[in-house]
XYZ file of N, CA, C and O in Angstrom:
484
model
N 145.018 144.619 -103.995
C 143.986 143.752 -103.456
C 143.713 142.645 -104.465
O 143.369 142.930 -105.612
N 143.854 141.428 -104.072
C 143.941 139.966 -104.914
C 141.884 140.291 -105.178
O 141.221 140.710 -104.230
N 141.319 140.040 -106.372
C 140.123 139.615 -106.556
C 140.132 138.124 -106.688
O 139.298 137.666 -105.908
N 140.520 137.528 -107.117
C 140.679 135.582 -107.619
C 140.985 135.188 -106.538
O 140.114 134.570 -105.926
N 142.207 135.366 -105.939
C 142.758 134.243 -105.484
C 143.081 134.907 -103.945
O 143.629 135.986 -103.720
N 142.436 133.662 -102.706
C 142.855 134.163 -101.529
C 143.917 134.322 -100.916
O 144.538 133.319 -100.565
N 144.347 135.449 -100.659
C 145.950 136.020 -99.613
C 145.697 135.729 -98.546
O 146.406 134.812 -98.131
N 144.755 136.210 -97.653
C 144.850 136.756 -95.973
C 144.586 135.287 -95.540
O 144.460 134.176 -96.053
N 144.565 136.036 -93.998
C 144.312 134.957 -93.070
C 142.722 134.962 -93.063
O 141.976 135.934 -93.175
N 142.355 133.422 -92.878
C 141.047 133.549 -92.314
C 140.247 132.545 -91.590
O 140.682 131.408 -91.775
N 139.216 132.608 -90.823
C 138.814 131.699 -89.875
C 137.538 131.149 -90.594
O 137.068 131.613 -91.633
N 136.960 129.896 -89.753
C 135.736 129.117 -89.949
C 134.507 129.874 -89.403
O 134.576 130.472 -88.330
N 133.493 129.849 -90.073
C 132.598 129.936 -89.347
C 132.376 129.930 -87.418
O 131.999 130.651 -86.494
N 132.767 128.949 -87.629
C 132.325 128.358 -86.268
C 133.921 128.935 -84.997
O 133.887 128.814 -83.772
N 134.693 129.314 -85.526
C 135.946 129.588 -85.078
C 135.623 131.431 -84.819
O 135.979 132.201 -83.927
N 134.866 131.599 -85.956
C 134.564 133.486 -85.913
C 133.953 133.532 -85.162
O 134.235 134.524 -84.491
N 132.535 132.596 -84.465
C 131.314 132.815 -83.388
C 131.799 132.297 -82.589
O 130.965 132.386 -81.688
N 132.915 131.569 -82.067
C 133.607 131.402 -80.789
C 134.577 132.725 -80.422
O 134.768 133.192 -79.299
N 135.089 133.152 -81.597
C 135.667 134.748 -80.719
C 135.090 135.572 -80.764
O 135.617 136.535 -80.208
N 133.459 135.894 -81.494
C 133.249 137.356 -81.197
C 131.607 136.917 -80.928
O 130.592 137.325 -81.493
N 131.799 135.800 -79.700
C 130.474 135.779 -78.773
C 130.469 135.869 -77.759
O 131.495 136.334 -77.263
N 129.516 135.548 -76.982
C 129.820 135.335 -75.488
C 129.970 136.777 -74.420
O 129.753 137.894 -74.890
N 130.379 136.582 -72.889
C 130.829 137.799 -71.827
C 131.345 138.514 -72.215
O 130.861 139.642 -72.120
N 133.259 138.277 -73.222
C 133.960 138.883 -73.085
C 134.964 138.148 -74.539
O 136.087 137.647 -74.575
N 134.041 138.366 -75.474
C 134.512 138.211 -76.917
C 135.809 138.582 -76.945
O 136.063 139.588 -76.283
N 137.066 137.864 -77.743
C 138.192 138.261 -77.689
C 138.642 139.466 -79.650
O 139.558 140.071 -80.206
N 136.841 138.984 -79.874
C 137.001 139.609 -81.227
C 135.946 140.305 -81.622
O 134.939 140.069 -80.954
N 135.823 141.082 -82.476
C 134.368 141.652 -83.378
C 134.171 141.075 -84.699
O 134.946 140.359 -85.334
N 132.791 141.578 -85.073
C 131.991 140.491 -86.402
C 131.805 141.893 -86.941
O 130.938 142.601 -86.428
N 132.828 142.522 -88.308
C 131.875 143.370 -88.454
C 130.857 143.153 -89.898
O 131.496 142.755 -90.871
N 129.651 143.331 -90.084
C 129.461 142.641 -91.176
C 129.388 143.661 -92.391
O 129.371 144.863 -92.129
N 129.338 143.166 -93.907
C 129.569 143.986 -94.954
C 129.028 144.552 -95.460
O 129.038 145.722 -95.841
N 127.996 143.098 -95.590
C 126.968 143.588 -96.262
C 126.257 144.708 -96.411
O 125.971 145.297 -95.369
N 125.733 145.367 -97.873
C 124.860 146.376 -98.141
C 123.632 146.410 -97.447
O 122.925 145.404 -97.392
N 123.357 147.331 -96.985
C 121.799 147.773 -96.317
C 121.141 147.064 -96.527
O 120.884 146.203 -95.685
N 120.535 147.078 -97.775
C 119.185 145.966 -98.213
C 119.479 144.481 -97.829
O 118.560 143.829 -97.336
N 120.869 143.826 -98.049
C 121.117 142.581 -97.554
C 120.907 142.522 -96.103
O 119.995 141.880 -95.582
N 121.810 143.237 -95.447
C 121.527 143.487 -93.732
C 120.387 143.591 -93.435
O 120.172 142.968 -92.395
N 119.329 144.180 -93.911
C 117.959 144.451 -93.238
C 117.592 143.255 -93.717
O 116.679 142.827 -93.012
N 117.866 142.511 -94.579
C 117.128 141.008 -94.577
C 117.649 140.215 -93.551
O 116.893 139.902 -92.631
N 118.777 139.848 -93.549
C 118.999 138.824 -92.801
C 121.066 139.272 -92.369
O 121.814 139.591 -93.293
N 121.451 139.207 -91.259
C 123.060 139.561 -90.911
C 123.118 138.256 -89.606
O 122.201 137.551 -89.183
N 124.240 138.290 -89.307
C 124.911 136.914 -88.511
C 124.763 137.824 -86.965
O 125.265 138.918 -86.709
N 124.057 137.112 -86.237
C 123.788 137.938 -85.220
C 124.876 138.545 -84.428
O 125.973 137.997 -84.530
N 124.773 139.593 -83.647
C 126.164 139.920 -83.241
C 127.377 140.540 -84.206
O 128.518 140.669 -83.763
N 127.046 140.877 -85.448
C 127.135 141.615 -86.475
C 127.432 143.077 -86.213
O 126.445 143.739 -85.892
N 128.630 143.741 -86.286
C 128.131 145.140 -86.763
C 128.372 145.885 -87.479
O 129.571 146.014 -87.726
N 127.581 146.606 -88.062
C 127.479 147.250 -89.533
C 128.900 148.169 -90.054
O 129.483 149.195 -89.703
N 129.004 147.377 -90.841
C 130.389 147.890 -91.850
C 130.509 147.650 -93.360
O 131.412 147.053 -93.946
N 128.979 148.473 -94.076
C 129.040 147.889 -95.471
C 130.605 148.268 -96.227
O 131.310 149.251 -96.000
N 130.833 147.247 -97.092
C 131.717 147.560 -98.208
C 131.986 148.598 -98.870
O 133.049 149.086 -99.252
N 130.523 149.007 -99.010
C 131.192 150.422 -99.696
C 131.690 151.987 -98.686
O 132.255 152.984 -99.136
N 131.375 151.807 -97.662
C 131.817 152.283 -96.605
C 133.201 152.450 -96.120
O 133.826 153.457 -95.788
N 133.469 151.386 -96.160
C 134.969 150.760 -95.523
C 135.831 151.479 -96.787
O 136.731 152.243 -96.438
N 135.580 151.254 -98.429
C 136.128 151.207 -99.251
C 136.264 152.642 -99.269
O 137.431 152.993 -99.444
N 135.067 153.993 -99.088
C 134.946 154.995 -99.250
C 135.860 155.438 -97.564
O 135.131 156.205 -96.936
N 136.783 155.224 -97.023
C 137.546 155.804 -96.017
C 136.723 155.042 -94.344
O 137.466 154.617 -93.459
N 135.544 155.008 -94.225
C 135.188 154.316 -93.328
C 136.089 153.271 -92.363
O 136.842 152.415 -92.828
N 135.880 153.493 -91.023
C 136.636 152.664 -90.096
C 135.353 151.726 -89.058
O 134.142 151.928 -89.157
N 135.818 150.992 -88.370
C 135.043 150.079 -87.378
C 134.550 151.427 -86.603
O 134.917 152.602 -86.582
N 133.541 150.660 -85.984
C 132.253 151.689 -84.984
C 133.272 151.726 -83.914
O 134.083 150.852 -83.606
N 133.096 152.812 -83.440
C 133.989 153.169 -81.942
C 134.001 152.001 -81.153
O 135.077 151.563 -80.747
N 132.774 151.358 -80.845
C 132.348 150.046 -79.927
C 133.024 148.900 -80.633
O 133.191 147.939 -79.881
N 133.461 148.726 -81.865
C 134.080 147.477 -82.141
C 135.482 148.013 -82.178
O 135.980 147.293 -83.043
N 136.351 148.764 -81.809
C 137.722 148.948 -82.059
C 138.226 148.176 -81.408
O 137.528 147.305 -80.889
N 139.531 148.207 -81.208
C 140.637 147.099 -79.929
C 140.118 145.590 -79.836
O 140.330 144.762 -78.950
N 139.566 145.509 -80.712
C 139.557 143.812 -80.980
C 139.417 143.698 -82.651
O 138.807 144.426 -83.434
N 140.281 142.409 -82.899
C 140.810 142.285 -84.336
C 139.300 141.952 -84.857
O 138.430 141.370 -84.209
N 139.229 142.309 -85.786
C 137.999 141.683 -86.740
C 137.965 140.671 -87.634
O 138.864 140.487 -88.454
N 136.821 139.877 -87.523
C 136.754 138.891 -88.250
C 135.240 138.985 -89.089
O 134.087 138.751 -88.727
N 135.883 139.478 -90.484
C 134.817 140.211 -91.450
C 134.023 139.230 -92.337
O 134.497 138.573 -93.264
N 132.589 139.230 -91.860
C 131.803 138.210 -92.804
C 130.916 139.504 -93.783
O 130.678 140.701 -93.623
N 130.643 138.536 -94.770
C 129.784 138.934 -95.643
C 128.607 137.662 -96.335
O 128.132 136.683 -95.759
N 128.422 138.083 -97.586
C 127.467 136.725 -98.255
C 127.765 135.686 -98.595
O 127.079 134.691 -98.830
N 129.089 135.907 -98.652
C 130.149 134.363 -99.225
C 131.249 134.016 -99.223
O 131.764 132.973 -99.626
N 131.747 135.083 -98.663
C 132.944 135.122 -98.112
C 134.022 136.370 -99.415
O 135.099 136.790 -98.991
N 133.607 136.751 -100.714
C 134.407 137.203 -101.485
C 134.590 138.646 -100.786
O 135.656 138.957 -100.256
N 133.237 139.683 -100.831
C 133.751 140.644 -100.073
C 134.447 140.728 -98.588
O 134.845 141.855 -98.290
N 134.568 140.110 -98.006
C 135.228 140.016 -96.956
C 136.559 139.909 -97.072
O 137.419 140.629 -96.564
N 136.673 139.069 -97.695
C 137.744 139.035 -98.345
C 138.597 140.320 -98.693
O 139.794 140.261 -98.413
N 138.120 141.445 -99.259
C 138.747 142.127 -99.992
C 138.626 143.209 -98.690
O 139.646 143.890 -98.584
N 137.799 143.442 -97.890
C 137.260 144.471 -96.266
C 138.648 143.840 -95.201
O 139.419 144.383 -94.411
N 138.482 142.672 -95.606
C 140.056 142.314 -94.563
C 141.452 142.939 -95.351
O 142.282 143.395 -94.564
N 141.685 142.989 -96.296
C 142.548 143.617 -96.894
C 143.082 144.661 -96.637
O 144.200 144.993 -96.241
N 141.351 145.611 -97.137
C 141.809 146.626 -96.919
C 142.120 146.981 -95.678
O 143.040 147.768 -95.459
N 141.334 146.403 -94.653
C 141.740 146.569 -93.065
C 143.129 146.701 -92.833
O 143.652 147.721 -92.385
N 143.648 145.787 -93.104
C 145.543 145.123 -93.177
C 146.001 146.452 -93.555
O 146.698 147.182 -92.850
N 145.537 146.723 -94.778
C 146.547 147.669 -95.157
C 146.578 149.019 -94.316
O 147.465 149.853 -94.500
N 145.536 149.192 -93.361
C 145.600 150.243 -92.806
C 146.007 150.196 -91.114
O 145.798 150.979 -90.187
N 146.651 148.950 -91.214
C 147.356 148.477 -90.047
C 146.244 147.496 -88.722
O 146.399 147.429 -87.503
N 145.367 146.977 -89.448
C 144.312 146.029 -88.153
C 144.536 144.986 -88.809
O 144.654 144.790 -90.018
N 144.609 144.049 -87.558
C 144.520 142.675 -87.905
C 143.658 142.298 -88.131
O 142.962 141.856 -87.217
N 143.260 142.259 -89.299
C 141.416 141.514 -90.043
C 141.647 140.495 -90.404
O 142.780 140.312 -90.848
N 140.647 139.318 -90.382
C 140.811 138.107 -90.801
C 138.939 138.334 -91.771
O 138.139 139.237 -91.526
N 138.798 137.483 -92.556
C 137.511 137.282 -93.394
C 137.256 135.756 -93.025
O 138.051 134.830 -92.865
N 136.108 135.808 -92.960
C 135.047 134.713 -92.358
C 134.830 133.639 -93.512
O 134.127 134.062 -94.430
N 135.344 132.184 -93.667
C 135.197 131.836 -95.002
C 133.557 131.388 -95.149
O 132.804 131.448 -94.177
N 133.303 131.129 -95.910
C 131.944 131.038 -96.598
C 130.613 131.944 -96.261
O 129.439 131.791 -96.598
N 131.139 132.760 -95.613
C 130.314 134.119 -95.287
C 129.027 133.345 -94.708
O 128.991 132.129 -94.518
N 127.893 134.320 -94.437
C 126.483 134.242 -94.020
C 125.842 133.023 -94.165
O 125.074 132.529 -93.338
N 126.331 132.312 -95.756
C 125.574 131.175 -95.872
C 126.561 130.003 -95.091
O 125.986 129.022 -94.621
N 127.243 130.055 -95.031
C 128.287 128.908 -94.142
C 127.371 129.124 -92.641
O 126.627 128.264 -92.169
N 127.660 130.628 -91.981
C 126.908 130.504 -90.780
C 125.957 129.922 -90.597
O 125.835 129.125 -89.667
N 125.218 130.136 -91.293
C 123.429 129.358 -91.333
C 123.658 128.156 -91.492
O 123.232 127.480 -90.556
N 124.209 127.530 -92.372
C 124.542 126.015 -92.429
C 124.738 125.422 -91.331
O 124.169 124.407 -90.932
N 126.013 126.385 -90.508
C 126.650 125.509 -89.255
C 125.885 125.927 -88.079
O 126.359 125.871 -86.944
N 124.250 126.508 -88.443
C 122.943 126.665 -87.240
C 123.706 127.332 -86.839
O 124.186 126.743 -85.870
N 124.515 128.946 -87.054
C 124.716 129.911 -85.787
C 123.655 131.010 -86.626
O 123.350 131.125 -87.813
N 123.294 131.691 -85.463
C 121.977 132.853 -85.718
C 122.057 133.505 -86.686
O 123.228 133.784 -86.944
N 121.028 134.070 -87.677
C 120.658 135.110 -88.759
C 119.795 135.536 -88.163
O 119.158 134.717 -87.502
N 119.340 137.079 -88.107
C 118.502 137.946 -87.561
C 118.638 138.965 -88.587
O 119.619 139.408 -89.184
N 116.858 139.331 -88.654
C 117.087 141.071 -89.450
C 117.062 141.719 -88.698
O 117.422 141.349 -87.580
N 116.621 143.032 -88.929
C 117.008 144.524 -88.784
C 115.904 144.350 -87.252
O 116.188 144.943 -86.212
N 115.059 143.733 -87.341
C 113.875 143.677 -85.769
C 114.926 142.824 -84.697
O 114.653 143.153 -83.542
N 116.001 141.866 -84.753
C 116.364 140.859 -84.419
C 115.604 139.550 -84.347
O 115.793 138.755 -83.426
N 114.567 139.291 -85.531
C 113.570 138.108 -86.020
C 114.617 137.448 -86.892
O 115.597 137.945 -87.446
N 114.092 136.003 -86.875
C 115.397 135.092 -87.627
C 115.108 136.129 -89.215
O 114.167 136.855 -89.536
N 116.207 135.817 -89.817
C 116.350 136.705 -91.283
C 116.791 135.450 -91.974
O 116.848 134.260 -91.665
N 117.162 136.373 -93.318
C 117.440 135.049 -94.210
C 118.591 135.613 -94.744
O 118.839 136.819 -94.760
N 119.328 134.673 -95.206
C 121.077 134.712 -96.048
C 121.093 135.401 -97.724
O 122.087 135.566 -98.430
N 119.692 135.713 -98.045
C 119.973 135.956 -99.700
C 120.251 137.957 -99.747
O 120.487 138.523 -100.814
């Protein structure tokens, strides 16, 4: 797993909330972030897949399987490394570049743990 320098494939912001929104999303968002970050603020339509989870044997929620994932986090680094490991265990993961704070920038939703707008820190 590269820490520095990016390998995988990965999408825009705005390219990740066009496939895993809408009727009939062609993708899932799963997000990384640690608990305490998530209960502040996650990219709506998010679902929970902290890092250390994934890293400790953890797989996608039954409800997000059969669609490729496109893994955000706070900035895009852990995602980075959650798409990896995804790959290596045979799913097509892509990582979300500039994570949570890119979303917010490009005005797509942050919500906490109530679904009330949240915040990116």
């Amino acid at each position: 797993m590269s820490l520095f320098r990016r390998s995988g494939p990965r999408v825009t912001v705005d390219e990740a909330r066009s496939r895993t929104s809408g009727d009939r999303p062609d993708a899932v968002l799963p997000g990384i972030r640690e608990e305490p970050e998530r209960t502040a603020g996650h990219a709506a339509g998010a679902v929970r897949l902290p890092l250390t989870e994934l890293v400790a044997g953890g797989t996608l929620p039954t409800g997000a399987r059969g669609r490729p994932p496109a893994v955000i986090c706070r900035s895009g680094h852990r995602s980075e490394q959650a798409a990896e490991l995804l790959s290596g265990r045979g799913v097509r993961a892509v990582d979300v570049e500039g994570g949570i704070h890119a979303w917010a920038a490009a005005g797509h939703p942050v919500v906490d743990e109530r679904g009330n707008s949240g915040r990116t820190a």
